[in-house]
Amino acid sequence: MKKNMVYFVMYIVLITELLIVITERDDLQEAENQIRDKMLTTLAQIYKKPILLSVPELYSDYNLGNKTPKKVVMTPLGLYSDQEKKNVEFVITLAPKSPKPLGWPAGGVTSDTNKVNNHFKIIKQGGNAIFAAQFRKPGKYKFQAYCQVKRVLPDYLPDRLLKALKKQIGNTNLNQKSNTVDFTVNAKRIGGLRKKAAKWSL
């Protein structure tokens, strides 16, 4: 009788421990699901938001006597993956009513290497870009810049999570174009010799 009681108690203990393990497993699975859903929601929000272009130096002077080109930094905001940063393209055109710089290419300048010329070019550096401009005549030149990119979904996600992410993104267009930023470069001669006024003495 005592032996049967021992077995019964051991059975109850085993069942209790098994229930605890199952409960802990279910709690862990629920926590993992919550983390997964939060991650997918965060990623979906990233792809739904438009990319933005930042040009910190909206107005600057350029000395025509300078042998090095003027450099204007452009930074896209909102890109997620390294592949997107590699694929992003930059475009700069002249603003309406702006004087035309000497040697400015028709249609503007892009980060496409086939459209680079000797005096105006866009140099990509990681996800950012530099507009390098060698001005040769004075003028207050006004430009308009934007960037565009084909968004790339993360390739590290398993197929089922990738499908869930696509479902959350919905009909969002992954071919995105940024806002347009206006900036001005005032090219002029700075410094140099100044003529002194003649002085008369008696």
XYZ file of N, CA and C in Angstrom:
606
model
N 0.831 -1.210 0.000
C 0.000 0.000 0.000
C 0.864 1.260 0.000
N 1.911 1.209 0.864
C 2.811 2.354 0.931
C 3.539 2.541 -0.399
N 3.890 1.388 -1.015
C 4.609 1.459 -2.295
C 3.740 2.110 -3.373
N 2.458 1.738 -3.390
C 1.535 2.331 -4.355
C 1.356 3.831 -4.112
N 1.359 4.202 -2.825
C 1.220 5.608 -2.478
C 2.426 6.411 -2.980
N 3.615 5.816 -2.842
C 4.842 6.476 -3.316
C 4.769 6.694 -4.810
N 4.341 5.670 -5.554
C 4.215 5.771 -7.009
C 3.186 6.853 -7.395
N 2.112 6.881 -6.621
C 1.073 7.864 -6.912
C 1.592 9.290 -6.706
N 2.312 9.478 -5.605
C 2.883 10.804 -5.329
C 3.880 11.199 -6.419
N 4.721 10.227 -6.810
C 5.698 10.499 -7.871
C 4.984 10.839 -9.179
N 3.878 10.176 -9.422
C 3.093 10.442 -10.627
C 2.529 11.853 -10.599
N 2.000 12.257 -9.445
C 1.449 13.603 -9.292
C 2.551 14.650 -9.495
N 3.717 14.405 -8.910
C 4.846 15.340 -9.044
C 5.268 15.465 -10.503
N 5.340 14.321 -11.194
C 5.736 14.321 -12.608
C 4.741 15.093 -13.467
N 3.458 14.851 -13.216
C 2.428 15.560 -13.969
C 2.514 17.062 -13.699
N 2.735 17.435 -12.449
C 2.841 18.856 -12.090
C 4.021 19.519 -12.800
N 5.186 18.842 -12.789
C 6.373 19.399 -13.456
C 6.152 19.512 -14.964
N 5.457 18.520 -15.524
C 5.169 18.553 -16.955
C 4.262 19.733 -17.301
N 3.257 19.973 -16.466
C 2.361 21.111 -16.683
C 3.121 22.439 -16.585
N 4.068 22.496 -15.623
C 4.875 23.710 -15.483
C 5.716 23.939 -16.736
N 6.324 22.877 -17.251
C 7.151 22.984 -18.459
C 6.299 23.438 -19.647
N 5.111 22.846 -19.786
C 4.222 23.209 -20.893
C 3.802 24.673 -20.783
N 3.470 25.099 -19.555
C 3.065 26.493 -19.338
C 4.196 27.459 -19.666
N 5.418 27.116 -19.207
C 6.578 27.964 -19.487
C 6.867 28.017 -20.990
N 6.709 26.865 -21.648
C 6.929 26.829 -23.096
C 5.920 27.702 -23.820
N 4.646 27.617 -23.392
C 3.606 28.436 -24.013
C 3.862 29.929 -23.779
N 4.306 30.268 -22.554
C 4.614 31.667 -22.244
C 5.782 32.161 -23.100
N 6.803 31.306 -23.253
C 7.961 31.671 -24.064
C 7.561 31.840 -25.529
N 6.719 30.927 -26.023
C 6.255 31.018 -27.408
C 5.440 32.282 -27.631
N 4.614 32.624 -26.668
C 3.801 33.842 -26.773
C 4.696 35.079 -26.791
N 5.741 35.071 -25.937
C 6.679 36.199 -25.910
C 7.413 36.316 -27.239
N 7.825 35.175 -27.796
C 8.518 35.187 -29.093
C 7.604 35.711 -30.196
N 6.358 35.318 -30.153
C 5.392 35.800 -31.157
C 5.188 37.307 -31.053
N 5.135 37.812 -29.807
C 4.970 39.251 -29.609
C 6.181 40.015 -30.143
N 7.383 39.493 -29.876
C 8.612 40.126 -30.372
C 8.637 40.096 -31.897
N 8.254 38.955 -32.493
C 8.231 38.825 -33.956
C 7.250 39.809 -34.575
N 6.048 39.884 -33.990
C 5.032 40.796 -34.533
C 5.479 42.250 -34.412
N 6.125 42.587 -33.293
C 6.619 43.956 -33.102
C 7.702 44.285 -34.122
N 8.594 43.314 -34.370
C 9.665 43.518 -35.337
C 9.095 43.737 -36.732
N 8.127 42.916 -37.118
C 7.524 43.049 -38.444
C 6.789 44.379 -38.591
N 6.091 44.801 -37.537
C 5.381 46.075 -37.576
C 6.356 47.238 -37.724
N 7.477 47.168 -36.992
C 8.493 48.222 -37.076
C 9.099 48.278 -38.472
N 9.418 47.107 -39.032
C 9.972 47.057 -40.380
C 8.980 47.600 -41.408
N 7.724 47.213 -41.265
C 6.699 47.677 -42.208
C 6.572 49.202 -42.165
N 6.652 49.781 -40.978
C 6.571 51.240 -40.843
C 7.744 51.920 -41.536
N 8.921 51.286 -41.473
C 10.105 51.844 -42.134
C 9.873 51.932 -43.635
N 9.319 50.875 -44.221
C 9.125 50.843 -45.671
C 7.930 51.674 -46.125
N 7.005 51.933 -45.218
C 5.852 52.761 -45.575
C 6.195 54.254 -45.562
N 7.181 54.631 -44.754
C 7.555 56.046 -44.670
C 8.380 56.439 -45.891
N 8.154 57.627 -46.444
C 8.957 58.073 -47.589
C 10.385 58.393 -47.160
N 11.329 58.214 -48.066
C 12.698 58.610 -47.771
C 12.811 60.125 -47.894
N 13.702 60.699 -47.125
C 13.908 62.145 -47.113
C 15.359 62.457 -47.487
N 15.545 63.568 -48.176
C 16.898 64.015 -48.509
C 17.240 65.219 -47.655
N 18.407 65.164 -47.027
C 18.883 66.268 -46.204
C 20.117 66.892 -46.857
N 20.089 68.224 -46.999
C 21.242 68.991 -47.481
C 21.532 70.045 -46.419
N 22.491 69.782 -45.524
C 22.721 70.701 -44.398
C 23.095 72.114 -44.822
N 23.858 72.262 -45.917
C 24.330 73.577 -46.337
C 23.435 74.100 -47.457
N 22.390 74.834 -47.071
C 21.423 75.307 -48.060
C 21.892 76.573 -48.787
N 22.804 77.320 -48.182
C 23.353 78.523 -48.832
C 24.828 78.594 -48.490
N 25.648 78.782 -49.508
C 27.086 78.876 -49.256
C 27.741 79.729 -50.323
N 28.922 80.232 -49.996
C 29.723 81.016 -50.933
C 30.833 80.137 -51.508
N 31.243 80.497 -52.718
C 32.360 79.791 -53.347
C 33.297 80.811 -53.960
N 34.574 80.682 -53.632
C 35.584 81.601 -54.148
C 36.040 81.141 -55.531
N 35.815 81.960 -56.534
C 36.202 81.598 -57.896
C 37.714 81.423 -58.040
N 38.477 81.953 -57.111
C 39.917 81.766 -57.156
C 40.365 80.443 -56.562
N 39.425 79.688 -56.035
C 39.747 78.406 -55.406
C 39.965 77.328 -56.471
N 41.047 76.570 -56.353
C 41.339 75.527 -57.335
C 40.599 74.225 -57.047
N 40.087 74.078 -55.840
C 39.325 72.880 -55.492
C 37.835 73.150 -55.668
N 37.053 72.131 -56.040
C 35.620 72.350 -56.279
C 34.844 72.603 -54.986
N 33.710 73.229 -55.134
C 32.771 73.383 -54.027
C 32.135 72.022 -53.754
N 31.990 71.655 -52.480
C 31.420 70.357 -52.130
C 30.183 70.549 -51.261
N 29.074 69.989 -51.711
C 27.809 70.052 -50.976
C 27.392 68.624 -50.622
N 27.231 68.356 -49.334
C 26.895 67.009 -48.859
C 25.391 66.778 -48.932
N 24.998 65.587 -49.396
C 23.589 65.187 -49.456
C 23.427 63.850 -48.736
N 22.434 63.775 -47.846
C 22.237 62.565 -47.039
C 20.789 62.094 -47.120
N 20.552 60.882 -47.646
C 19.187 60.338 -47.627
C 18.857 59.765 -46.247
N 17.666 60.037 -45.769
C 17.218 59.548 -44.463
C 16.102 58.524 -44.660
N 16.189 57.419 -43.946
C 15.130 56.422 -44.006
C 15.511 55.151 -44.727
N 16.717 55.093 -45.290
C 17.145 53.854 -45.943
C 17.503 52.829 -44.876
N 17.146 51.562 -45.125
C 17.292 50.542 -44.092
C 18.492 49.638 -44.328
N 18.645 49.138 -45.542
C 19.668 48.128 -45.803
C 20.868 48.715 -46.539
N 21.989 47.996 -46.480
C 23.192 48.404 -47.211
C 22.946 48.386 -48.708
N 22.104 47.452 -49.160
C 21.813 47.368 -50.593
C 21.059 48.609 -51.062
N 20.154 49.112 -50.242
C 19.433 50.344 -50.587
C 20.398 51.520 -50.673
N 21.322 51.599 -49.719
C 22.300 52.687 -49.734
C 23.198 52.605 -50.964
N 23.430 51.384 -51.423
C 24.243 51.194 -52.625
C 23.459 51.577 -53.876
N 22.162 51.316 -53.869
C 21.335 51.537 -55.065
C 20.806 52.958 -55.217
N 20.843 53.752 -54.143
C 20.220 55.078 -54.191
C 20.889 55.947 -55.252
N 20.064 56.691 -55.984
C 20.552 57.579 -57.037
C 20.214 59.021 -56.684
N 21.113 59.927 -57.010
C 20.946 61.341 -56.715
C 20.827 62.126 -58.016
N 19.982 63.150 -57.990
C 19.764 63.993 -59.174
C 19.796 65.455 -58.749
N 20.519 66.276 -59.511
C 20.558 67.719 -59.260
C 20.258 68.451 -60.560
N 19.300 69.363 -60.507
C 18.950 70.190 -61.663
C 19.022 71.660 -61.264
N 19.025 72.528 -62.262
C 18.983 73.958 -61.986
C 17.567 74.367 -61.608
N 17.447 75.230 -60.620
C 16.141 75.756 -60.252
C 15.674 76.735 -61.324
N 14.357 76.899 -61.470
C 13.838 77.878 -62.438
C 14.396 79.275 -62.161
N 14.725 79.980 -63.220
C 15.233 81.359 -63.168
C 16.651 81.470 -62.605
N 17.301 80.333 -62.361
C 18.692 80.402 -61.907
C 19.603 80.643 -63.097
N 20.665 81.446 -62.927
C 21.648 81.549 -64.012
C 22.300 80.186 -64.244
N 22.768 79.968 -65.457
C 23.351 78.675 -65.806
C 24.867 78.726 -65.642
N 25.432 77.843 -64.822
C 26.886 77.822 -64.673
C 27.563 77.412 -65.988
N 28.746 77.924 -66.199
C 29.512 77.586 -67.386
C 29.824 76.092 -67.382
N 29.420 75.399 -68.450
C 29.675 73.965 -68.553
C 28.624 73.076 -67.920
N 27.510 73.683 -67.479
C 26.454 72.876 -66.842
C 25.815 71.958 -67.876
N 25.730 70.641 -67.594
C 25.197 69.702 -68.592
C 23.683 69.815 -68.753
N 23.204 69.635 -69.961
C 21.755 69.649 -70.219
C 21.094 68.510 -69.454
N 20.007 68.802 -68.783
C 19.308 67.772 -68.021
C 19.808 67.607 -66.605
N 20.864 68.340 -66.245
C 21.360 68.270 -64.878
C 22.422 67.209 -64.675
N 22.682 66.908 -63.403
C 23.735 65.971 -63.017
C 23.112 64.851 -62.188
N 23.537 63.617 -62.450
C 23.068 62.482 -61.666
C 24.258 61.695 -61.149
N 23.989 60.740 -60.272
C 25.055 59.884 -59.763
C 25.390 58.765 -60.735
N 24.749 58.754 -61.887
C 25.087 57.824 -62.956
C 26.427 58.248 -63.554
N 27.402 57.366 -63.510
C 28.758 57.724 -63.956
C 28.803 58.113 -65.423
N 27.830 57.694 -66.224
C 27.831 58.045 -67.646
C 27.520 59.523 -67.869
N 27.023 60.211 -66.833
C 26.643 61.609 -67.009
C 27.536 62.557 -66.209
N 28.689 62.052 -65.820
C 29.630 62.881 -65.072
C 30.468 63.697 -66.049
N 30.668 64.983 -65.762
C 31.577 65.784 -66.579
C 32.701 66.317 -65.700
N 33.571 67.110 -66.278
C 34.768 67.529 -65.563
C 34.503 68.557 -64.468
N 33.434 69.317 -64.588
C 33.221 70.432 -63.670
C 32.088 70.192 -62.666
N 31.146 69.328 -62.972
C 30.020 69.069 -62.071
C 29.775 67.570 -61.989
N 29.828 67.025 -60.791
C 29.602 65.595 -60.638
C 29.088 65.275 -59.233
N 28.467 64.115 -59.127
C 27.973 63.626 -57.842
C 28.793 62.398 -57.464
N 29.423 62.459 -56.321
C 30.277 61.365 -55.849
C 29.559 60.652 -54.707
N 29.252 59.373 -54.899
C 28.581 58.595 -53.858
C 29.602 58.071 -52.855
N 29.248 58.171 -51.580
C 30.090 57.678 -50.496
C 29.215 56.934 -49.503
N 29.201 55.605 -49.620
C 28.290 54.831 -48.786
C 26.865 55.148 -49.177
N 26.060 55.553 -48.233
C 24.693 55.948 -48.551
C 24.549 57.426 -48.818
N 25.623 58.195 -48.630
C 25.578 59.637 -48.838
C 26.159 59.998 -50.205
N 26.160 61.303 -50.512
C 26.736 61.757 -51.773
C 27.273 63.166 -51.597
N 28.232 63.515 -52.445
C 28.805 64.862 -52.464
C 28.646 65.438 -53.861
N 28.066 66.622 -53.924
C 27.992 67.364 -55.183
C 29.260 68.204 -55.281
N 30.122 67.857 -56.230
C 31.382 68.577 -56.428
C 31.243 69.469 -57.649
N 31.379 70.789 -57.451
C 31.134 71.752 -58.526
C 32.292 72.735 -58.638
N 32.819 72.860 -59.840
C 33.894 73.806 -60.120
C 33.308 74.959 -60.930
N 32.976 76.054 -60.250
C 32.383 77.214 -60.921
C 33.481 78.073 -61.541
N 33.177 78.642 -62.730
C 34.184 79.426 -63.455
C 33.730 80.847 -63.773
N 32.501 81.175 -63.391
C 32.059 82.558 -63.563
C 31.129 82.912 -62.414
N 31.105 84.207 -62.047
C 30.296 84.602 -60.887
C 28.803 84.425 -61.140
N 28.087 84.178 -60.067
C 26.636 84.040 -60.158
C 26.079 83.414 -58.893
N 24.815 83.688 -58.646
C 24.124 83.072 -57.511
C 23.308 81.912 -58.077
N 23.902 80.727 -58.038
C 23.337 79.548 -58.702
C 22.424 78.782 -57.739
N 21.217 78.517 -58.219
C 20.227 77.830 -57.389
C 19.947 76.443 -57.977
N 20.011 75.441 -57.117
C 19.871 74.060 -57.548
C 18.706 73.374 -56.823
N 18.235 72.303 -57.430
C 17.217 71.445 -56.815
C 17.734 70.006 -56.824
N 17.706 69.370 -55.655
C 18.255 68.018 -55.526
C 17.214 67.066 -54.956
N 17.246 65.830 -55.416
C 16.418 64.772 -54.834
C 17.131 63.437 -55.045
N 16.654 62.411 -54.368
C 17.201 61.071 -54.566
C 16.048 60.093 -54.768
N 16.355 58.965 -55.354
C 15.347 57.937 -55.586
C 15.997 56.564 -55.442
N 15.177 55.578 -55.030
C 15.726 54.248 -54.777
C 14.622 53.199 -54.851
N 14.996 52.012 -55.238
C 14.113 50.846 -55.168
C 14.350 50.200 -53.817
N 13.349 50.243 -52.939
C 13.505 49.677 -51.605
C 13.714 48.175 -51.684
N 14.582 47.668 -50.804
C 14.949 46.247 -50.798
C 14.537 45.644 -49.458
N 13.682 44.631 -49.507
C 13.254 43.972 -48.279
C 14.389 43.111 -47.730
N 14.483 42.974 -46.399
C 15.599 42.230 -45.802
C 15.614 40.769 -46.251
N 16.798 40.302 -46.672
C 16.918 38.929 -47.179
C 17.208 37.916 -46.073
N 17.375 38.392 -44.831
C 17.680 37.466 -43.735
C 16.415 36.858 -43.123
N 15.241 37.358 -43.519
C 14.000 36.844 -42.950
C 13.616 35.512 -43.590
N 13.118 34.541 -42.800
C 12.573 33.310 -43.383
C 11.379 33.639 -44.286
N 11.047 32.736 -45.190
C 9.996 32.985 -46.180
C 8.671 33.384 -45.523
N 8.295 32.696 -44.446
C 6.988 32.979 -43.836
C 6.960 34.382 -43.224
N 8.096 34.816 -42.639
C 8.150 36.170 -42.076
C 8.211 37.216 -43.185
N 8.892 36.880 -44.283
C 8.959 37.802 -45.420
C 7.570 38.002 -46.017
N 6.801 36.925 -46.105
C 5.427 37.020 -46.603
C 4.566 37.863 -45.658
N 4.778 37.666 -44.345
C 4.019 38.450 -43.361
C 4.378 39.937 -43.456
N 5.669 40.225 -43.716
C 6.105 41.619 -43.861
C 5.485 42.251 -45.108
N 5.483 41.511 -46.215
C 4.877 42.018 -47.450
C 3.390 42.297 -47.254
N 2.744 41.452 -46.482
C 1.312 41.646 -46.214
C 1.079 42.925 -45.425
N 1.974 43.208 -44.451
C 1.819 44.428 -43.647
C 2.136 45.681 -44.471
N 3.104 45.567 -45.384
C 3.455 46.706 -46.233
C 2.316 47.014 -47.192
N 1.645 45.963 -47.663
C 0.485 46.146 -48.534
C 0.856 46.708 -49.897
N 0.126 47.716 -50.341
C 0.314 48.287 -51.681
C 1.319 49.439 -51.713
N 2.120 49.585 -50.667
C 3.118 50.650 -50.636
C 4.089 50.500 -51.803
N 4.291 51.576 -52.547
C 5.208 51.550 -53.683
C 6.647 51.562 -53.177
N 7.417 50.531 -53.518
C 8.796 50.435 -53.054
C 9.764 51.214 -53.943
N 9.282 51.741 -55.080
C 10.078 52.666 -55.886
C 9.827 54.070 -55.347
N 10.723 54.538 -54.507
C 10.463 55.783 -53.779
C 11.367 56.921 -54.249
N 10.783 58.110 -54.266
C 11.499 59.336 -54.595
C 11.391 60.275 -53.407
N 12.489 60.909 -53.069
C 12.515 61.784 -51.892
C 11.886 63.135 -52.179
N 11.837 63.948 -51.159
C 11.481 65.355 -51.301
C 12.552 66.071 -52.127
N 12.218 67.228 -52.667
C 13.188 68.044 -53.405
C 13.720 69.143 -52.499
N 15.027 69.296 -52.468
C 15.679 70.292 -51.615
C 16.319 71.362 -52.493
N 16.004 72.622 -52.205
C 16.629 73.748 -52.906
C 17.863 74.207 -52.137
N 18.960 74.424 -52.848
C 20.142 75.008 -52.219
C 20.828 75.948 -53.202
N 21.587 76.881 -52.654
C 22.193 77.946 -53.454
C 23.690 78.017 -53.198
N 24.435 78.226 -54.271
C 25.872 78.485 -54.167
C 26.148 79.841 -54.825
N 26.701 80.752 -54.060
C 27.029 82.089 -54.557
C 28.508 82.107 -54.947
N 28.768 82.022 -56.248
C 30.146 81.994 -56.743
C 30.615 83.425 -56.986
N 31.714 83.778 -56.357
C 32.241 85.134 -56.496
C 33.715 85.125 -56.135
N 34.380 86.229 -56.472
C 35.780 86.348 -56.093
C 35.852 86.915 -54.683
N 36.535 86.173 -53.810
C 36.647 86.567 -52.407
C 38.104 86.898 -52.123
N 38.344 88.057 -51.511
C 39.710 88.438 -51.162
C 40.432 89.055 -52.336
N 41.748 88.897 -52.397
C 42.539 89.486 -53.462
C 43.020 90.875 -53.067
N 43.734 91.489 -53.960
C 44.275 92.814 -53.692
C 43.205 93.883 -53.839
N 43.203 94.838 -52.974
C 42.280 95.953 -53.053
C 43.051 97.223 -53.405
N 42.485 98.004 -54.267
C 43.126 99.256 -54.642
C 42.967 100.258 -53.502
N 44.088 100.829 -53.135
C 44.039 101.830 -52.069
C 43.702 103.193 -52.660
N 42.938 103.962 -51.932
C 42.587 105.310 -52.386
C 43.832 106.195 -52.384
N 43.943 107.008 -53.422
C 45.111 107.888 -53.534
C 45.072 108.962 -52.456
N 46.218 109.242 -51.905
C 46.311 110.284 -50.883
C 47.144 111.440 -51.397
N 46.676 112.644 -51.169
C 47.373 113.839 -51.601
C 48.008 114.514 -50.380
N 49.190 114.898 -50.575
C 49.844 115.614 -49.490
C 50.388 116.930 -50.010
N 50.348 117.964 -49.214
C 50.814 119.286 -49.613
C 52.171 119.586 -48.990
